Short mmCIF file of N, CA and C in Angstrom, two decimals:
data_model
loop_
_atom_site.label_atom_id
_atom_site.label_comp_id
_atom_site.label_asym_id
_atom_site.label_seq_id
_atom_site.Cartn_x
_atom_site.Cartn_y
_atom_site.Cartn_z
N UNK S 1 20.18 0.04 -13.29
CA UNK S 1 21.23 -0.11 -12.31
C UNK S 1 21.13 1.02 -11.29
N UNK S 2 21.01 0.57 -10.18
CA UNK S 2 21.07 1.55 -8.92
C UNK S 2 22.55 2.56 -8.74
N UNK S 3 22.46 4.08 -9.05
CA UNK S 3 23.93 4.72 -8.89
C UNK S 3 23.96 4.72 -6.61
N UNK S 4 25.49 5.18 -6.79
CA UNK S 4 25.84 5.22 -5.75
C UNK S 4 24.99 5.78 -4.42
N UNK S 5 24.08 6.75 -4.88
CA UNK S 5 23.33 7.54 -3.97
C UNK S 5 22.06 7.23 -3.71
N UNK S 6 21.75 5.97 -4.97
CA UNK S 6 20.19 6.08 -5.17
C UNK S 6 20.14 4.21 -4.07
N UNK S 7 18.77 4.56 -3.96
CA UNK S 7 18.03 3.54 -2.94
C UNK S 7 16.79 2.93 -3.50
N UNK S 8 16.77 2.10 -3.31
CA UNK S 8 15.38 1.12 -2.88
C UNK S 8 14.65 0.95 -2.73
N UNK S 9 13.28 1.94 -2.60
CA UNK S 9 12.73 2.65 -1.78
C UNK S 9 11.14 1.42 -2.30
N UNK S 10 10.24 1.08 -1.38
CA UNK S 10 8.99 0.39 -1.33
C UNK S 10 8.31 1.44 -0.96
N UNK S 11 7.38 2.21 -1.96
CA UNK S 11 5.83 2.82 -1.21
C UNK S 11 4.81 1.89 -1.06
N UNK S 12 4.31 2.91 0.03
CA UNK S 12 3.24 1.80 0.62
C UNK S 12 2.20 2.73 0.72
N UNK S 13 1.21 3.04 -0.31
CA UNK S 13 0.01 4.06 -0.37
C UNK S 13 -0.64 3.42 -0.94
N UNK S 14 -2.22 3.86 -0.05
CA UNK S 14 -3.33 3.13 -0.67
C UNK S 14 -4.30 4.14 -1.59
N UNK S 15 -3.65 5.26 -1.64
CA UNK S 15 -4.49 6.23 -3.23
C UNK S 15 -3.61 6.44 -3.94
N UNK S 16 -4.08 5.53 -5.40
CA UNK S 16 -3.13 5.78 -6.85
C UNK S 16 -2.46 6.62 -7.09
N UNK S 17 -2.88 8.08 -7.37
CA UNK S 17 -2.87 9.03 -7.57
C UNK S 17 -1.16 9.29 -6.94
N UNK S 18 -1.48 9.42 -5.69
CA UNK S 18 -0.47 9.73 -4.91
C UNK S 18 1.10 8.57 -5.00
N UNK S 19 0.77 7.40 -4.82
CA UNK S 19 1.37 6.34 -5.01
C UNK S 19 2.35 6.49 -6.32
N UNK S 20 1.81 6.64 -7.34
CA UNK S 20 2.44 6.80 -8.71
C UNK S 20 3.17 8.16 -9.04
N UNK S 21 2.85 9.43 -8.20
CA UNK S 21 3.16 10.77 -8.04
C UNK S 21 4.39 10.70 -7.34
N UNK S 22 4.65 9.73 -6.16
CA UNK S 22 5.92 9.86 -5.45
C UNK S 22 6.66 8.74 -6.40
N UNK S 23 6.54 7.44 -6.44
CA UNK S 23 7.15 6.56 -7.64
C UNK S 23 7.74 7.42 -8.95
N UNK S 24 7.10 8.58 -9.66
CA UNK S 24 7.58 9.13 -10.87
C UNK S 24 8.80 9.81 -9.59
N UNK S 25 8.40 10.74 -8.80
CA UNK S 25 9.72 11.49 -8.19
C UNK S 25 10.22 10.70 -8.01
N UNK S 26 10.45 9.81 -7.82
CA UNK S 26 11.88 9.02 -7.03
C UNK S 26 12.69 8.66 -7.92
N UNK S 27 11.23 8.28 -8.92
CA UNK S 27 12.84 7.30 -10.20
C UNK S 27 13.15 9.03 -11.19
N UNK S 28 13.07 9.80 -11.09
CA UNK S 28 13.42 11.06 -11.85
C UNK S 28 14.55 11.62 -11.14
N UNK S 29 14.58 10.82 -9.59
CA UNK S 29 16.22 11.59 -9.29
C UNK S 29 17.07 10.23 -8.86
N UNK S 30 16.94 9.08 -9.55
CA UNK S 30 17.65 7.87 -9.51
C UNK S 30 17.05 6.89 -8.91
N UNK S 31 16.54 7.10 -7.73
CA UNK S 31 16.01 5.87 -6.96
C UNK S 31 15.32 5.13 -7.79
N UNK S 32 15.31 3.57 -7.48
CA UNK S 32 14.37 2.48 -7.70
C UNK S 32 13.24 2.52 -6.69
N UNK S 33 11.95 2.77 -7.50
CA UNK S 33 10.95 2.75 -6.85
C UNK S 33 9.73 1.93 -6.89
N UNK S 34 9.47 1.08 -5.64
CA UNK S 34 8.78 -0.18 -5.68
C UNK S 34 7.40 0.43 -4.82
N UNK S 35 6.60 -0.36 -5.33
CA UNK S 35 4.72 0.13 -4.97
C UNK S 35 3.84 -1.06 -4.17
N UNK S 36 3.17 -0.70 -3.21
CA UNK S 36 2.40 -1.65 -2.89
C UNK S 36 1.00 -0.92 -2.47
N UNK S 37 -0.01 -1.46 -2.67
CA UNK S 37 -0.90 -0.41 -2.21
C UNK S 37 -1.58 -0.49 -0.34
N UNK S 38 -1.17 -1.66 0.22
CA UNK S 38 -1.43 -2.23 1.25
C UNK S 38 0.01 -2.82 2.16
N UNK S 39 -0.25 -2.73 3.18
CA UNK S 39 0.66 -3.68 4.15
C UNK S 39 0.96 -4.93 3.97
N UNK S 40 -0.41 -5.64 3.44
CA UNK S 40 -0.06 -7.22 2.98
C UNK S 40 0.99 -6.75 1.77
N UNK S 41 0.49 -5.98 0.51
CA UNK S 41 1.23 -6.11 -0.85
C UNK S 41 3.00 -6.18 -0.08
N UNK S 42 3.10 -5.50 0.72
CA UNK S 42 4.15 -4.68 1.12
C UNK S 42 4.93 -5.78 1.44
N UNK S 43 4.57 -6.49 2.32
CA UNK S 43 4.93 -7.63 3.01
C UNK S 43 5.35 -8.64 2.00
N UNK S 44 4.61 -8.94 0.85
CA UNK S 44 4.87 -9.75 -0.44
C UNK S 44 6.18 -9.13 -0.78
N UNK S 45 6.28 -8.30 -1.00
CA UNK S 45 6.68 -7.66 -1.66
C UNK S 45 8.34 -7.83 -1.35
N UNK S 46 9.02 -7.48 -0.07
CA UNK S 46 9.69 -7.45 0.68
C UNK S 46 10.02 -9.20 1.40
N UNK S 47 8.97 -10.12 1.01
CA UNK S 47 9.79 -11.40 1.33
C UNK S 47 10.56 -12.06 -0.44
N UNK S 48 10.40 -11.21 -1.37
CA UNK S 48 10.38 -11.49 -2.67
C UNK S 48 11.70 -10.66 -2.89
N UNK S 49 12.03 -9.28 -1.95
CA UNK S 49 13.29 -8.57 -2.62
C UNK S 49 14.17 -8.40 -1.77
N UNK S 50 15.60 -8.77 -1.41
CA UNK S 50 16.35 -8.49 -0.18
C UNK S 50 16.85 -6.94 -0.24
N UNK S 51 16.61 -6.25 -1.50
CA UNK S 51 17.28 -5.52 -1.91
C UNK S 51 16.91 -3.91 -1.21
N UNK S 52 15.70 -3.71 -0.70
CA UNK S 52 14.82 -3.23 -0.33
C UNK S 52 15.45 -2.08 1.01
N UNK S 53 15.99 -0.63 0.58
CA UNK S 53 16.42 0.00 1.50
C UNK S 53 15.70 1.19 2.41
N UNK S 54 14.76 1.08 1.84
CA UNK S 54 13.29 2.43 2.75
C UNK S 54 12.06 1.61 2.17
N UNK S 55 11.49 1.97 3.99
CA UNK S 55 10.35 1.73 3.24
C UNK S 55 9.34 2.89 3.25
N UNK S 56 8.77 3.34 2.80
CA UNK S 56 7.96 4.53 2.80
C UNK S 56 6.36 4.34 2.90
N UNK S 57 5.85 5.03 4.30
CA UNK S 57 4.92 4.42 4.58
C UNK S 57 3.60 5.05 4.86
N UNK S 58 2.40 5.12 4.56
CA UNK S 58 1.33 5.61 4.86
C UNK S 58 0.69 5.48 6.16
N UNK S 59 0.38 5.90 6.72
CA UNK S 59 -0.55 5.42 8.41
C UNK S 59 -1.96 4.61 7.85
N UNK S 60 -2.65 5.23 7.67
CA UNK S 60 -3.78 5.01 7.01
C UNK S 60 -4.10 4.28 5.94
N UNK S 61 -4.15 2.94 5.55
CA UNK S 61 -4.56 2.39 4.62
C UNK S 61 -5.38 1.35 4.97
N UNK S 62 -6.07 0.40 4.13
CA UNK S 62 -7.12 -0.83 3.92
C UNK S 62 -6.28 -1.56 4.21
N UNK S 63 -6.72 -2.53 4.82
CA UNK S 63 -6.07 -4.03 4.94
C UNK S 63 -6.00 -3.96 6.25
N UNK S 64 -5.01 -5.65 6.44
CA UNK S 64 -4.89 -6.25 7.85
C UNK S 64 -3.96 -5.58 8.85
N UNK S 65 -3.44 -4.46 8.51
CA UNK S 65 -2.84 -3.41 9.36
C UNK S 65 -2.46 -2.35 8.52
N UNK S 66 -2.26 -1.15 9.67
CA UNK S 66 -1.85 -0.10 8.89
C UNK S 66 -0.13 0.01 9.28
N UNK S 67 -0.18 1.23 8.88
CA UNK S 67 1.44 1.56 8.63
C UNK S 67 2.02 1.45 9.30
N UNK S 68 1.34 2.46 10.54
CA UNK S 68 2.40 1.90 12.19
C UNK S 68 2.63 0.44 12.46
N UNK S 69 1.70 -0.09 12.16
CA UNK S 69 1.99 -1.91 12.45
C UNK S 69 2.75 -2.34 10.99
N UNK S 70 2.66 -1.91 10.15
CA UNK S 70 3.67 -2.47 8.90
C UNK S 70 5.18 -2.05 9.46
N UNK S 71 5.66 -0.97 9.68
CA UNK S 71 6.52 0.05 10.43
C UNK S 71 7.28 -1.53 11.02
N UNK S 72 6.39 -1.33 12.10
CA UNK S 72 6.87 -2.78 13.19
C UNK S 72 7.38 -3.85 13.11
N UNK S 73 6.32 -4.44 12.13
CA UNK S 73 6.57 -5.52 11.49
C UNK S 73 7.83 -5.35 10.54
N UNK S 74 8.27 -4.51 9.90
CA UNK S 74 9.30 -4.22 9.13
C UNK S 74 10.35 -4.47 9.35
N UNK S 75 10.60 -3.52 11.21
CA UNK S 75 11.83 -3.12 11.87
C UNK S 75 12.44 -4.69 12.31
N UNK S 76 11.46 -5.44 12.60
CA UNK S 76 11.23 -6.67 13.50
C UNK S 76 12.01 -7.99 12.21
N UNK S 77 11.85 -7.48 11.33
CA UNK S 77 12.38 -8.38 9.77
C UNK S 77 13.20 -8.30 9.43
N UNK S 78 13.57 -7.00 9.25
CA UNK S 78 14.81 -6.09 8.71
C UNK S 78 15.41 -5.08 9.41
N UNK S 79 15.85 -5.12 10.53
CA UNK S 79 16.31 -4.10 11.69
C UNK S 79 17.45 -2.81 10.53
N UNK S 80 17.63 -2.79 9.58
CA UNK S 80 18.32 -1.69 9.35
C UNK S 80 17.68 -1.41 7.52
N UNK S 81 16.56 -1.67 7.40
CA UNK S 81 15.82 -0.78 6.77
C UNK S 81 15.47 0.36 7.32
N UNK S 82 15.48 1.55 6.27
CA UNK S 82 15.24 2.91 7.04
C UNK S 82 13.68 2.97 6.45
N UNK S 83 13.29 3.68 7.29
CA UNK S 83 11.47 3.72 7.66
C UNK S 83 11.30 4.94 7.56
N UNK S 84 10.50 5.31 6.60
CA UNK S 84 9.93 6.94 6.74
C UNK S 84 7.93 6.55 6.58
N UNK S 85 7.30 7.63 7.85
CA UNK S 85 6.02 6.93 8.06
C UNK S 85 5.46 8.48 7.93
N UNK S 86 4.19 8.41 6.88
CA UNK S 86 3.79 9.42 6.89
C UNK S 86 2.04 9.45 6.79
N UNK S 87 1.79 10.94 7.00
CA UNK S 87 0.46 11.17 7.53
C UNK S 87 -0.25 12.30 7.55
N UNK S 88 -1.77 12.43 7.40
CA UNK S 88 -2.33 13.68 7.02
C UNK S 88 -2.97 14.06 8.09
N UNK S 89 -3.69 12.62 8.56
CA UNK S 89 -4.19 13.03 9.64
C UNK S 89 -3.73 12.44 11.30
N UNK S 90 -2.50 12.04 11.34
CA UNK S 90 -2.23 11.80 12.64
C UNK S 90 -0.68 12.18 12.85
N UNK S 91 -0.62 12.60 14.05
CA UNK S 91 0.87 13.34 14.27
C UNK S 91 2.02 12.66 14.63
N UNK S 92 3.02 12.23 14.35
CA UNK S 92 3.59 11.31 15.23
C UNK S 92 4.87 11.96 16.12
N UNK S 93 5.73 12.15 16.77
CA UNK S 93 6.94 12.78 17.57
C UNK S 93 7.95 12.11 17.16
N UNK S 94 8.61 12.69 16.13
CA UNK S 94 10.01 12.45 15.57
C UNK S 94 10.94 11.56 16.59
N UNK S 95 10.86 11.83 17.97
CA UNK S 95 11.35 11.28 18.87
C UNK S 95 11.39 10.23 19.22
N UNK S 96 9.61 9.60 19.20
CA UNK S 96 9.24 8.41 19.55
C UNK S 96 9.43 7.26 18.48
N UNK S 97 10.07 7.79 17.55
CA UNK S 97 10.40 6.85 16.45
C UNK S 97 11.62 6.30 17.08
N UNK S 98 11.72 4.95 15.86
CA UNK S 98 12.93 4.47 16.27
C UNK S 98 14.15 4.41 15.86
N UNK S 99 15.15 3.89 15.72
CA UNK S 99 16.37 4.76 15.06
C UNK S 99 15.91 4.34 13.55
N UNK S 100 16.73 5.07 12.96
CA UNK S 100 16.68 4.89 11.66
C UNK S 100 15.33 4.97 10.86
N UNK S 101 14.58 5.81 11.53
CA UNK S 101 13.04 6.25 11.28
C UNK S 101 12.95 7.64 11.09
N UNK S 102 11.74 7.82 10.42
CA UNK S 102 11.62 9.06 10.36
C UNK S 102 10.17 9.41 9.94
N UNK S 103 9.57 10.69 10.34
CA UNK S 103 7.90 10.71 10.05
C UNK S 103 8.08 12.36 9.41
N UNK S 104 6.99 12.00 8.21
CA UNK S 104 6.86 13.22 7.33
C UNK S 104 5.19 13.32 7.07
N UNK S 105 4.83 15.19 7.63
CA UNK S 105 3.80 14.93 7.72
C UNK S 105 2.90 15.09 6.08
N UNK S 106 2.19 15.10 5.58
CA UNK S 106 1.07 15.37 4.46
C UNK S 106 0.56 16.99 4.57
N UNK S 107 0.64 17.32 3.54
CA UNK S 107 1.26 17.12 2.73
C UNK S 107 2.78 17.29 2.77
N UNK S 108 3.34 16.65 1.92
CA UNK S 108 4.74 16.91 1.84
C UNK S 108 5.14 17.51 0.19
N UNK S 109 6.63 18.07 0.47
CA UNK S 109 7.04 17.91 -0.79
C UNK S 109 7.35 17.21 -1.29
N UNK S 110 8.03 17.08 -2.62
CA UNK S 110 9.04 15.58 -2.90
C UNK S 110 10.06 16.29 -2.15
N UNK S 111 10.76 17.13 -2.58
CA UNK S 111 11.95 17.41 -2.18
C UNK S 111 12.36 16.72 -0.77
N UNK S 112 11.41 17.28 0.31
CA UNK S 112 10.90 16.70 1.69
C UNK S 112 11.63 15.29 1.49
N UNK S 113 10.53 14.85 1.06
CA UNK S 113 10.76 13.17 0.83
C UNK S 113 12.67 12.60 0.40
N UNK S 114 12.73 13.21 -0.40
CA UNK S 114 14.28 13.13 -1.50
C UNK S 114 15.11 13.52 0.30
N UNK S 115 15.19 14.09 0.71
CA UNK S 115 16.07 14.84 1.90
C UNK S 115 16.04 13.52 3.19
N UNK S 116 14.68 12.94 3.31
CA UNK S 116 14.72 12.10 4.69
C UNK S 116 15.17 10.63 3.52
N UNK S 117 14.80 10.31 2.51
CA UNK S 117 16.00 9.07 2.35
C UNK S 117 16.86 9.45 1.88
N UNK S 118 18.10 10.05 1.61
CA UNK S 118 19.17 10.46 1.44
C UNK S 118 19.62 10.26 3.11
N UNK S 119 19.01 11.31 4.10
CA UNK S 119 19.59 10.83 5.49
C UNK S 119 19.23 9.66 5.94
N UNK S 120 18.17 9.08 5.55
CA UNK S 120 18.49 7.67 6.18
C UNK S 120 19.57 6.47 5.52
N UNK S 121 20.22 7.25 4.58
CA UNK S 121 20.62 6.12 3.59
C UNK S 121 22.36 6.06 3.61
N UNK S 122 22.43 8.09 4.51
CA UNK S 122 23.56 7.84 4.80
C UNK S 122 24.59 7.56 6.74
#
């Protein structure tokens, strides 16, 4: 059961390692945490759950788009899912995001992470 504070959250990383590293943080401070390793999975994923309140997103992955275009495609589906888009090797301007967005660069902390969905959630 989801408590009052906790969220929804879909990762969207295409190295295990990492993918399953933020999934253990999330559900260790309440959140429900859902995995996809691609934009398509993501997309499955999200016509299958309405429930779905961040999506958490990689730039860089395999498949038929990456993050910025998953991002898009997201906002364009679900206009008040909150979006956090992140990245090791490309920069993005906090600014040029769109509302209810947010970009965290690589490495991050969890904590990091725990802080931008909490504000997007409130």
């Amino acid at each position: 059961m989801v408590g009052l504070n906790s969220a929804v959250v879909l990762i969207v990383e295409d190295e295990p390692v990492i993918r399953f590293n933020v999934l253990d943080a999330l559900e260790d401070v309440g959140h429900v945490a859902l995995e996809a390793a691609n934009a398509d999975e993501a997309l499955v994923v999200l016509k299958g759950r309405q429930d779905v309140d961040i999506l958490f997103t990689d730039v860089n992955m395999a498949g038929s788009m990456d993050g910025i275009q998953l991002a898009k495609r997201v906002r364009a589906m679900r206009p008040n899912i909150g979006i956090i888009i992140t990245s090791g090797l490309v920069q993005l301007d906090p600014m040029a995001l769109p509302a209810n967005a947010a970009f965290l660069p690589k490495p991050y902390m969890h904590d990091a992470l725990i802080s931008a969905i909490d504000s997007l959630m409130t």
